[in-house]
Short mmCIF file of N, CA and C and ligand atoms in Angstrom, two decimals:
data_model
loop_
_atom_site.label_atom_id
_atom_site.label_comp_id
_atom_site.label_asym_id
_atom_site.label_seq_id
_atom_site.Cartn_x
_atom_site.Cartn_y
_atom_site.Cartn_z
N MET A 1 143.85 77.00 150.55
CA MET A 1 143.39 75.64 150.22
C MET A 1 142.84 75.56 148.82
N SER A 2 143.21 74.53 148.02
CA SER A 2 142.47 74.48 146.66
C SER A 2 141.17 73.98 146.73
N ALA A 3 140.39 74.37 145.71
CA ALA A 3 138.93 73.95 145.57
C ALA A 3 138.83 72.41 145.52
N PRO A 4 137.74 71.78 146.20
CA PRO A 4 137.53 70.44 146.07
C PRO A 4 137.35 69.91 144.49
N LEU A 5 137.93 68.78 144.26
CA LEU A 5 137.92 68.17 142.97
C LEU A 5 136.65 67.17 142.85
N VAL A 6 135.93 67.43 141.84
CA VAL A 6 134.85 66.47 141.51
C VAL A 6 135.05 65.95 140.06
N ALA A 7 134.87 64.57 139.94
CA ALA A 7 135.05 63.94 138.79
C ALA A 7 133.65 63.65 138.14
N VAL A 8 133.38 64.07 136.92
CA VAL A 8 132.10 63.80 136.20
C VAL A 8 132.44 62.67 135.21
N LEU A 9 131.88 61.47 135.42
CA LEU A 9 132.15 60.34 134.54
C LEU A 9 130.93 59.97 133.72
N ASN A 10 131.18 59.85 132.39
CA ASN A 10 130.01 59.54 131.57
C ASN A 10 130.32 58.23 130.87
N GLY A 11 129.20 57.42 130.73
CA GLY A 11 129.41 56.03 130.09
C GLY A 11 128.99 56.11 128.60
N PRO A 12 128.69 54.95 128.11
CA PRO A 12 128.62 54.61 126.67
C PRO A 12 127.47 55.46 126.05
N ASN A 13 127.76 55.68 124.73
CA ASN A 13 126.89 56.59 123.89
C ASN A 13 126.54 58.02 124.20
N LEU A 14 127.12 58.43 125.33
CA LEU A 14 126.91 59.80 125.75
C LEU A 14 127.78 60.68 124.88
N SER A 15 128.82 60.04 124.17
CA SER A 15 129.61 60.78 123.23
C SER A 15 128.74 61.13 121.99
N ARG A 16 127.63 60.65 121.86
CA ARG A 16 126.76 60.77 120.67
C ARG A 16 125.65 61.92 121.04
N LEU A 17 125.77 62.46 122.13
CA LEU A 17 124.71 63.52 122.47
C LEU A 17 124.85 64.57 121.32
N GLY A 18 123.66 65.08 121.03
CA GLY A 18 123.60 66.08 119.91
C GLY A 18 123.04 65.41 118.67
N ARG A 19 123.32 64.09 118.59
CA ARG A 19 122.63 63.34 117.50
C ARG A 19 122.01 62.08 117.99
N ARG A 20 121.51 62.07 119.17
CA ARG A 20 120.92 60.90 119.82
C ARG A 20 119.53 61.26 120.21
N GLU A 21 118.54 60.35 119.88
CA GLU A 21 117.22 60.38 120.25
C GLU A 21 116.79 61.70 120.93
N ALA A 22 116.23 62.58 120.05
CA ALA A 22 115.92 63.95 120.58
C ALA A 22 114.76 64.04 121.55
N GLU A 23 113.91 62.86 121.44
CA GLU A 23 112.77 62.85 122.43
C GLU A 23 113.27 62.51 123.89
N HIS A 24 114.54 62.06 123.98
CA HIS A 24 115.05 61.74 125.39
C HIS A 24 116.17 62.51 125.89
N TYR A 25 117.06 63.15 124.88
CA TYR A 25 118.23 63.64 125.18
C TYR A 25 118.37 65.21 124.59
N PRO A 26 119.15 66.03 125.33
CA PRO A 26 119.15 67.42 124.96
C PRO A 26 119.96 67.50 123.64
N ALA A 27 120.06 68.66 122.90
CA ALA A 27 120.64 68.77 121.66
C ALA A 27 122.08 69.07 121.83
N LEU A 28 122.52 69.34 122.98
CA LEU A 28 123.98 69.72 123.10
C LEU A 28 124.91 68.57 122.97
N THR A 29 126.14 68.85 122.57
CA THR A 29 127.20 67.78 122.42
C THR A 29 127.74 67.43 123.81
N LEU A 30 128.56 66.25 123.87
CA LEU A 30 129.24 65.97 125.07
C LEU A 30 130.22 67.09 125.48
N ALA A 31 130.90 67.71 124.43
CA ALA A 31 131.89 68.81 124.82
C ALA A 31 131.12 69.96 125.41
N GLN A 32 129.85 70.27 124.97
CA GLN A 32 129.14 71.28 125.49
C GLN A 32 128.62 70.96 126.99
N LEU A 33 128.26 69.64 127.13
CA LEU A 33 127.92 69.16 128.41
C LEU A 33 129.06 69.37 129.37
N ASP A 34 130.22 69.01 128.99
CA ASP A 34 131.45 69.09 129.85
C ASP A 34 131.67 70.47 130.17
N ALA A 35 131.49 71.44 129.19
CA ALA A 35 131.77 72.98 129.50
C ALA A 35 130.70 73.46 130.52
N VAL A 36 129.47 73.00 130.34
CA VAL A 36 128.43 73.28 131.43
C VAL A 36 128.74 72.79 132.76
N CYS A 37 129.34 71.64 132.84
CA CYS A 37 129.79 71.17 134.20
C CYS A 37 131.07 71.99 134.75
N ALA A 38 131.92 72.31 133.87
CA ALA A 38 133.03 73.06 134.32
C ALA A 38 132.59 74.48 134.74
N ALA A 39 131.72 75.13 134.07
CA ALA A 39 131.19 76.42 134.37
C ALA A 39 130.53 76.36 135.62
N GLU A 40 129.61 75.35 135.81
CA GLU A 40 128.71 75.17 137.07
C GLU A 40 129.79 74.99 138.27
N GLY A 41 130.74 74.17 138.02
CA GLY A 41 131.82 73.89 139.02
C GLY A 41 132.52 75.06 139.39
N GLU A 42 132.89 75.91 138.54
CA GLU A 42 133.58 77.16 138.76
C GLU A 42 132.74 78.02 139.62
N ALA A 43 131.45 78.18 139.21
CA ALA A 43 130.47 79.17 139.98
C ALA A 43 130.48 78.70 141.41
N LEU A 44 130.51 77.34 141.59
CA LEU A 44 130.24 76.75 142.88
C LEU A 44 131.56 76.56 143.78
N GLY A 45 132.70 76.97 143.08
CA GLY A 45 134.13 76.79 143.84
C GLY A 45 134.52 75.34 143.73
N LEU A 46 134.21 74.61 142.73
CA LEU A 46 134.68 73.25 142.58
C LEU A 46 135.58 73.20 141.39
N ARG A 47 136.62 72.30 141.44
CA ARG A 47 137.39 71.92 140.23
C ARG A 47 136.63 70.75 139.62
N VAL A 48 136.28 70.77 138.47
CA VAL A 48 135.65 69.75 137.86
C VAL A 48 136.45 69.11 136.63
N VAL A 49 136.66 67.73 136.70
CA VAL A 49 137.23 67.03 135.54
C VAL A 49 136.07 66.04 134.93
N CYS A 50 136.24 65.93 133.54
CA CYS A 50 135.15 65.17 132.97
C CYS A 50 135.85 64.06 132.06
N HIS A 51 135.29 62.91 132.12
CA HIS A 51 135.69 61.86 131.30
C HIS A 51 134.60 60.99 130.84
N GLN A 52 134.67 60.49 129.62
CA GLN A 52 133.71 59.66 128.97
C GLN A 52 134.33 58.45 128.36
N THR A 53 133.73 57.23 128.42
CA THR A 53 134.11 56.11 127.83
C THR A 53 132.98 55.23 127.33
N GLU A 54 133.21 54.48 126.29
CA GLU A 54 132.25 53.49 125.79
C GLU A 54 132.40 52.20 126.53
N ALA A 55 133.48 51.87 127.20
CA ALA A 55 133.74 50.57 127.66
C ALA A 55 133.63 50.40 129.12
N GLU A 56 132.93 49.30 129.47
CA GLU A 56 132.66 48.83 130.85
C GLU A 56 133.87 48.90 131.75
N GLY A 57 134.90 48.17 131.21
CA GLY A 57 136.19 48.06 131.97
C GLY A 57 136.81 49.34 132.21
N GLU A 58 136.87 50.23 131.28
CA GLU A 58 137.41 51.60 131.37
C GLU A 58 136.55 52.41 132.40
N LEU A 59 135.27 52.24 132.33
CA LEU A 59 134.51 53.04 133.37
C LEU A 59 134.90 52.53 134.74
N VAL A 60 134.97 51.17 134.90
CA VAL A 60 135.46 50.81 136.24
C VAL A 60 136.76 51.39 136.60
N ALA A 61 137.65 51.43 135.67
CA ALA A 61 139.03 52.06 136.01
C ALA A 61 138.90 53.39 136.29
N LEU A 62 138.09 54.17 135.62
CA LEU A 62 137.90 55.69 135.88
C LEU A 62 137.19 55.79 137.36
N ILE A 63 136.35 54.90 137.64
CA ILE A 63 135.80 54.99 138.97
C ILE A 63 136.83 54.70 140.06
N HIS A 64 137.78 53.72 139.91
CA HIS A 64 138.86 53.55 140.81
C HIS A 64 139.78 54.72 140.87
N ARG A 65 140.22 55.18 139.75
CA ARG A 65 141.14 56.28 139.68
C ARG A 65 140.48 57.48 140.52
N TRP A 66 139.36 57.98 139.92
CA TRP A 66 138.79 59.26 140.41
C TRP A 66 138.13 59.14 141.76
N GLY A 67 137.73 57.84 142.08
CA GLY A 67 137.12 57.67 143.39
C GLY A 67 138.15 57.81 144.46
N ASP A 68 139.52 57.58 144.05
CA ASP A 68 140.60 57.79 145.08
C ASP A 68 141.08 59.23 145.08
N GLU A 69 141.17 59.89 143.85
CA GLU A 69 141.72 61.12 143.68
C GLU A 69 140.74 62.29 143.94
N ALA A 70 139.41 62.11 143.61
CA ALA A 70 138.52 63.23 143.73
C ALA A 70 137.87 63.25 145.13
N ASP A 71 137.21 64.37 145.36
CA ASP A 71 136.49 64.56 146.63
C ASP A 71 135.00 63.94 146.40
N ALA A 72 134.57 63.95 145.18
CA ALA A 72 133.26 63.32 144.96
C ALA A 72 133.09 62.97 143.45
N LEU A 73 132.33 62.01 143.19
CA LEU A 73 132.09 61.66 141.83
C LEU A 73 130.63 61.89 141.50
N VAL A 74 130.42 62.39 140.11
CA VAL A 74 129.17 62.43 139.47
C VAL A 74 129.24 61.56 138.39
N ILE A 75 128.25 60.44 138.30
CA ILE A 75 128.35 59.41 137.19
C ILE A 75 127.08 59.26 136.61
N ASN A 76 127.14 59.27 135.14
CA ASN A 76 126.03 58.74 134.43
C ASN A 76 126.64 57.56 133.67
N ALA A 77 126.30 56.44 134.23
CA ALA A 77 126.73 55.19 133.71
C ALA A 77 126.07 54.73 132.45
N ALA A 78 125.08 55.40 132.05
CA ALA A 78 124.22 55.28 130.94
C ALA A 78 123.74 53.78 130.98
N ALA A 79 123.87 53.08 129.79
CA ALA A 79 123.29 51.71 129.88
C ALA A 79 123.87 50.66 130.83
N TYR A 80 125.04 50.97 131.33
CA TYR A 80 125.61 50.13 132.40
C TYR A 80 124.96 50.23 133.65
N THR A 81 124.18 51.28 133.83
CA THR A 81 123.41 51.49 135.00
C THR A 81 122.42 50.23 135.20
N HIS A 82 122.03 49.78 134.07
CA HIS A 82 120.98 48.71 134.01
C HIS A 82 121.53 47.31 134.06
N THR A 83 122.83 47.13 133.84
CA THR A 83 123.40 45.81 133.53
C THR A 83 124.72 45.49 134.35
N SER A 84 125.40 46.44 134.82
CA SER A 84 126.78 46.20 135.19
C SER A 84 126.99 45.95 136.69
N VAL A 85 127.26 44.76 136.97
CA VAL A 85 127.69 44.42 138.49
C VAL A 85 129.05 44.97 138.61
N ALA A 86 129.93 45.06 137.52
CA ALA A 86 131.35 45.53 137.67
C ALA A 86 131.22 46.92 138.01
N VAL A 87 130.43 47.78 137.46
CA VAL A 87 130.37 49.16 137.83
C VAL A 87 129.77 49.33 139.27
N ARG A 88 128.81 48.54 139.60
CA ARG A 88 128.25 48.54 140.99
C ARG A 88 129.36 48.31 141.97
N ASP A 89 130.11 47.16 141.67
CA ASP A 89 131.16 46.73 142.63
C ASP A 89 132.37 47.85 142.70
N ALA A 90 132.58 48.52 141.62
CA ALA A 90 133.67 49.49 141.59
C ALA A 90 133.14 50.73 142.66
N LEU A 91 131.88 51.07 142.43
CA LEU A 91 131.36 52.09 143.23
C LEU A 91 131.43 51.91 144.76
N LEU A 92 131.41 50.52 145.08
CA LEU A 92 131.33 49.99 146.44
C LEU A 92 132.77 50.08 146.96
N CYS A 93 133.87 50.24 146.05
CA CYS A 93 135.21 50.12 146.67
C CYS A 93 135.91 51.38 146.53
N VAL A 94 135.26 52.56 146.43
CA VAL A 94 135.96 53.84 146.46
C VAL A 94 135.35 54.67 147.67
N ALA A 95 136.21 55.53 148.16
CA ALA A 95 135.84 56.37 149.33
C ALA A 95 134.87 57.54 148.93
N ALA A 96 135.14 58.11 147.74
CA ALA A 96 134.47 59.36 147.38
C ALA A 96 132.89 59.17 147.40
N PRO A 97 132.10 60.14 147.98
CA PRO A 97 130.68 59.96 147.80
C PRO A 97 130.20 60.13 146.30
N VAL A 98 129.25 59.46 145.89
CA VAL A 98 128.75 59.40 144.56
C VAL A 98 127.41 59.87 144.27
N VAL A 99 127.12 60.76 143.28
CA VAL A 99 125.73 61.00 142.80
C VAL A 99 125.64 60.41 141.49
N GLU A 100 124.56 59.66 141.31
CA GLU A 100 124.20 59.01 139.92
C GLU A 100 123.28 60.03 139.28
N VAL A 101 123.54 60.31 138.03
CA VAL A 101 122.69 61.19 137.26
C VAL A 101 122.29 60.64 135.83
N HIS A 102 121.10 61.01 135.54
CA HIS A 102 120.62 60.69 134.09
C HIS A 102 120.00 61.88 133.52
N LEU A 103 120.19 62.08 132.21
CA LEU A 103 119.58 63.19 131.53
C LEU A 103 117.95 62.95 131.38
N SER A 104 117.64 61.76 131.00
CA SER A 104 116.28 61.29 130.98
C SER A 104 115.79 60.74 132.19
N ASN A 105 114.58 60.37 132.32
CA ASN A 105 114.09 59.59 133.46
C ASN A 105 113.93 58.11 133.09
N PRO A 106 114.90 57.26 133.34
CA PRO A 106 114.91 55.97 132.84
C PRO A 106 113.60 55.12 133.36
N ASP A 107 113.12 55.56 134.43
CA ASP A 107 111.88 54.76 134.98
C ASP A 107 110.69 55.04 134.08
N ALA A 108 110.65 56.06 133.43
CA ALA A 108 109.49 56.39 132.60
C ALA A 108 109.67 55.93 131.17
N ARG A 109 110.65 55.16 130.90
CA ARG A 109 110.94 54.63 129.44
C ARG A 109 110.69 53.02 129.50
N GLU A 110 111.44 52.41 128.69
CA GLU A 110 111.15 50.87 128.56
C GLU A 110 111.36 50.24 129.92
N PRO A 111 110.65 49.21 130.10
CA PRO A 111 110.57 48.51 131.40
C PRO A 111 112.06 48.01 131.83
N PHE A 112 112.87 47.64 130.83
CA PHE A 112 114.17 47.17 131.28
C PHE A 112 115.15 48.31 131.94
N ARG A 113 114.66 49.50 131.66
CA ARG A 113 115.49 50.56 132.30
C ARG A 113 115.13 50.85 133.84
N ARG A 114 114.05 50.16 134.18
CA ARG A 114 113.80 50.29 135.62
C ARG A 114 114.64 49.52 136.51
N GLN A 115 115.37 48.53 135.86
CA GLN A 115 116.33 47.82 136.68
C GLN A 115 117.56 48.79 136.78
N ASN A 116 117.99 49.13 138.08
CA ASN A 116 119.17 50.07 138.26
C ASN A 116 119.99 49.32 139.33
N LEU A 117 121.15 48.96 138.94
CA LEU A 117 122.16 48.26 139.81
C LEU A 117 122.98 49.23 140.64
N LEU A 118 122.76 50.42 140.39
CA LEU A 118 123.69 51.38 141.14
C LEU A 118 122.99 52.18 142.22
N ARG A 119 121.64 52.39 142.18
CA ARG A 119 120.91 53.32 142.84
C ARG A 119 121.19 53.04 144.41
N ASP A 120 121.22 51.77 144.84
CA ASP A 120 121.28 51.51 146.27
C ASP A 120 122.70 51.56 146.84
N VAL A 121 123.64 51.84 145.86
CA VAL A 121 125.05 51.96 146.32
C VAL A 121 125.66 53.33 146.18
N VAL A 122 124.77 54.36 145.74
CA VAL A 122 125.31 55.67 145.62
C VAL A 122 124.58 56.48 146.66
N ARG A 123 125.09 57.72 146.94
CA ARG A 123 124.57 58.54 147.96
C ARG A 123 123.26 59.23 147.54
N ALA A 124 123.23 59.64 146.20
CA ALA A 124 122.13 60.36 145.69
C ALA A 124 121.84 60.00 144.24
N SER A 125 120.67 60.16 143.82
CA SER A 125 120.38 59.97 142.31
C SER A 125 119.56 61.19 141.87
N ILE A 126 119.82 61.70 140.60
CA ILE A 126 119.13 62.71 140.06
C ILE A 126 118.75 62.43 138.62
N CYS A 127 117.59 62.44 138.16
CA CYS A 127 117.31 62.15 136.67
C CYS A 127 116.15 62.86 136.27
N GLY A 128 116.20 63.01 134.89
CA GLY A 128 114.99 63.68 134.18
C GLY A 128 115.01 65.05 134.04
N PHE A 129 116.08 65.76 134.39
CA PHE A 129 116.18 67.21 134.29
C PHE A 129 117.06 67.64 133.10
N GLY A 130 117.40 66.63 132.20
CA GLY A 130 118.40 67.02 131.13
C GLY A 130 119.62 67.46 131.70
N VAL A 131 120.19 68.52 131.04
CA VAL A 131 121.57 69.02 131.53
C VAL A 131 121.47 69.47 133.00
N ASP A 132 120.31 69.89 133.38
CA ASP A 132 120.30 70.35 134.90
C ASP A 132 120.50 69.31 135.77
N SER A 133 120.30 68.00 135.35
CA SER A 133 120.55 66.83 136.33
C SER A 133 122.00 66.95 136.79
N TYR A 134 122.96 67.36 135.89
CA TYR A 134 124.37 67.55 136.15
C TYR A 134 124.62 68.74 137.11
N ARG A 135 123.94 69.83 136.73
CA ARG A 135 124.08 71.10 137.58
C ARG A 135 123.55 70.78 139.03
N LEU A 136 122.47 70.20 139.08
CA LEU A 136 121.87 69.85 140.43
C LEU A 136 122.89 68.87 141.17
N ALA A 137 123.41 67.93 140.53
CA ALA A 137 124.35 67.15 141.14
C ALA A 137 125.43 67.84 141.70
N LEU A 138 126.02 68.71 141.03
CA LEU A 138 127.27 69.48 141.40
C LEU A 138 126.84 70.37 142.54
N ARG A 139 125.62 70.92 142.68
CA ARG A 139 125.19 71.77 143.72
C ARG A 139 125.06 70.92 144.92
N GLY A 140 124.50 69.59 144.76
CA GLY A 140 124.44 68.75 145.90
C GLY A 140 125.73 68.42 146.46
N VAL A 141 126.64 68.09 145.53
CA VAL A 141 128.05 67.84 146.04
C VAL A 141 128.62 68.96 146.79
N ARG A 142 128.50 70.08 146.34
CA ARG A 142 128.99 71.42 146.99
C ARG A 142 128.36 71.25 148.45
N GLY A 143 127.26 70.99 148.55
CA GLY A 143 126.57 70.90 149.99
C GLY A 143 127.25 69.91 150.77
N TRP A 144 127.52 68.62 150.08
CA TRP A 144 128.17 67.66 150.97
C TRP A 144 129.52 68.03 151.40
N LEU A 145 130.31 68.75 150.53
CA LEU A 145 131.63 69.10 150.88
C LEU A 145 131.76 70.39 151.70
N GLY A 146 130.71 70.98 152.03
CA GLY A 146 130.65 72.31 152.72
C GLY A 146 130.56 73.38 151.78
N ASP A 147 130.24 74.56 152.07
CA ASP A 147 130.01 75.62 151.20
C ASP A 147 131.22 76.43 150.79
N GLY A 148 132.42 75.99 151.37
CA GLY A 148 133.72 76.45 150.79
C GLY A 148 134.02 77.91 151.57
N ASN A 149 133.07 78.35 152.35
CA ASN A 149 133.34 79.56 153.20
C ASN A 149 133.70 79.30 154.58
N ALA A 150 133.69 78.03 155.01
CA ALA A 150 133.92 77.67 156.33
C ALA A 150 135.41 78.03 156.81
C1 LIG B 1 120.91 57.62 130.38
C2 LIG B 1 119.65 56.67 130.49
C3 LIG B 1 120.01 55.28 130.22
O1 LIG B 1 118.92 54.40 130.32
C4 LIG B 1 120.62 55.16 128.78
O2 LIG B 1 121.12 53.82 128.46
C5 LIG B 1 121.59 56.14 128.52
C6 LIG B 1 121.44 57.50 129.06
C7 LIG B 1 120.32 59.10 130.57
O3 LIG B 1 121.25 59.94 130.89
O4 LIG B 1 119.28 59.40 130.54
O5 LIG B 1 122.54 55.98 127.78
O6 LIG B 1 121.73 57.33 131.36
#
């Protein structure tokens, strides 16, 4: 049996990692973050695909596609976390379980980041651990899907 498939979806401005607000974000690039996710997935016995988009509609389409094709989603919707009813509604119409991740802790930043339109429609949220937010999310997903040794 092939390893479970997990899609990691990243939203706007995460393409700028490595040259974005060093006080909030790690120095690594998005390509390096994708590589971290792939390596963590491999160590956990998961197949990981990573996608990033700047566009709200494209993020909705990625959620539809991978929410049907993958066994679980890890999503950092970035700024759309705080604004997008469309992203929220997309998460509500896919079967795959979803972990929401953030590199920083949005609740500890500007007040407008405390509005989170996704938190109550995802199964879990992890924030504030930098790159480890993604590693922890993948570990949590591994637990949801079983340890692979059953
Ligand atoms: C972010 C936090 C959001 O508030 C922000 O808009 C981002 C990144 C994070 O990973 O910490 O773009 O999702």
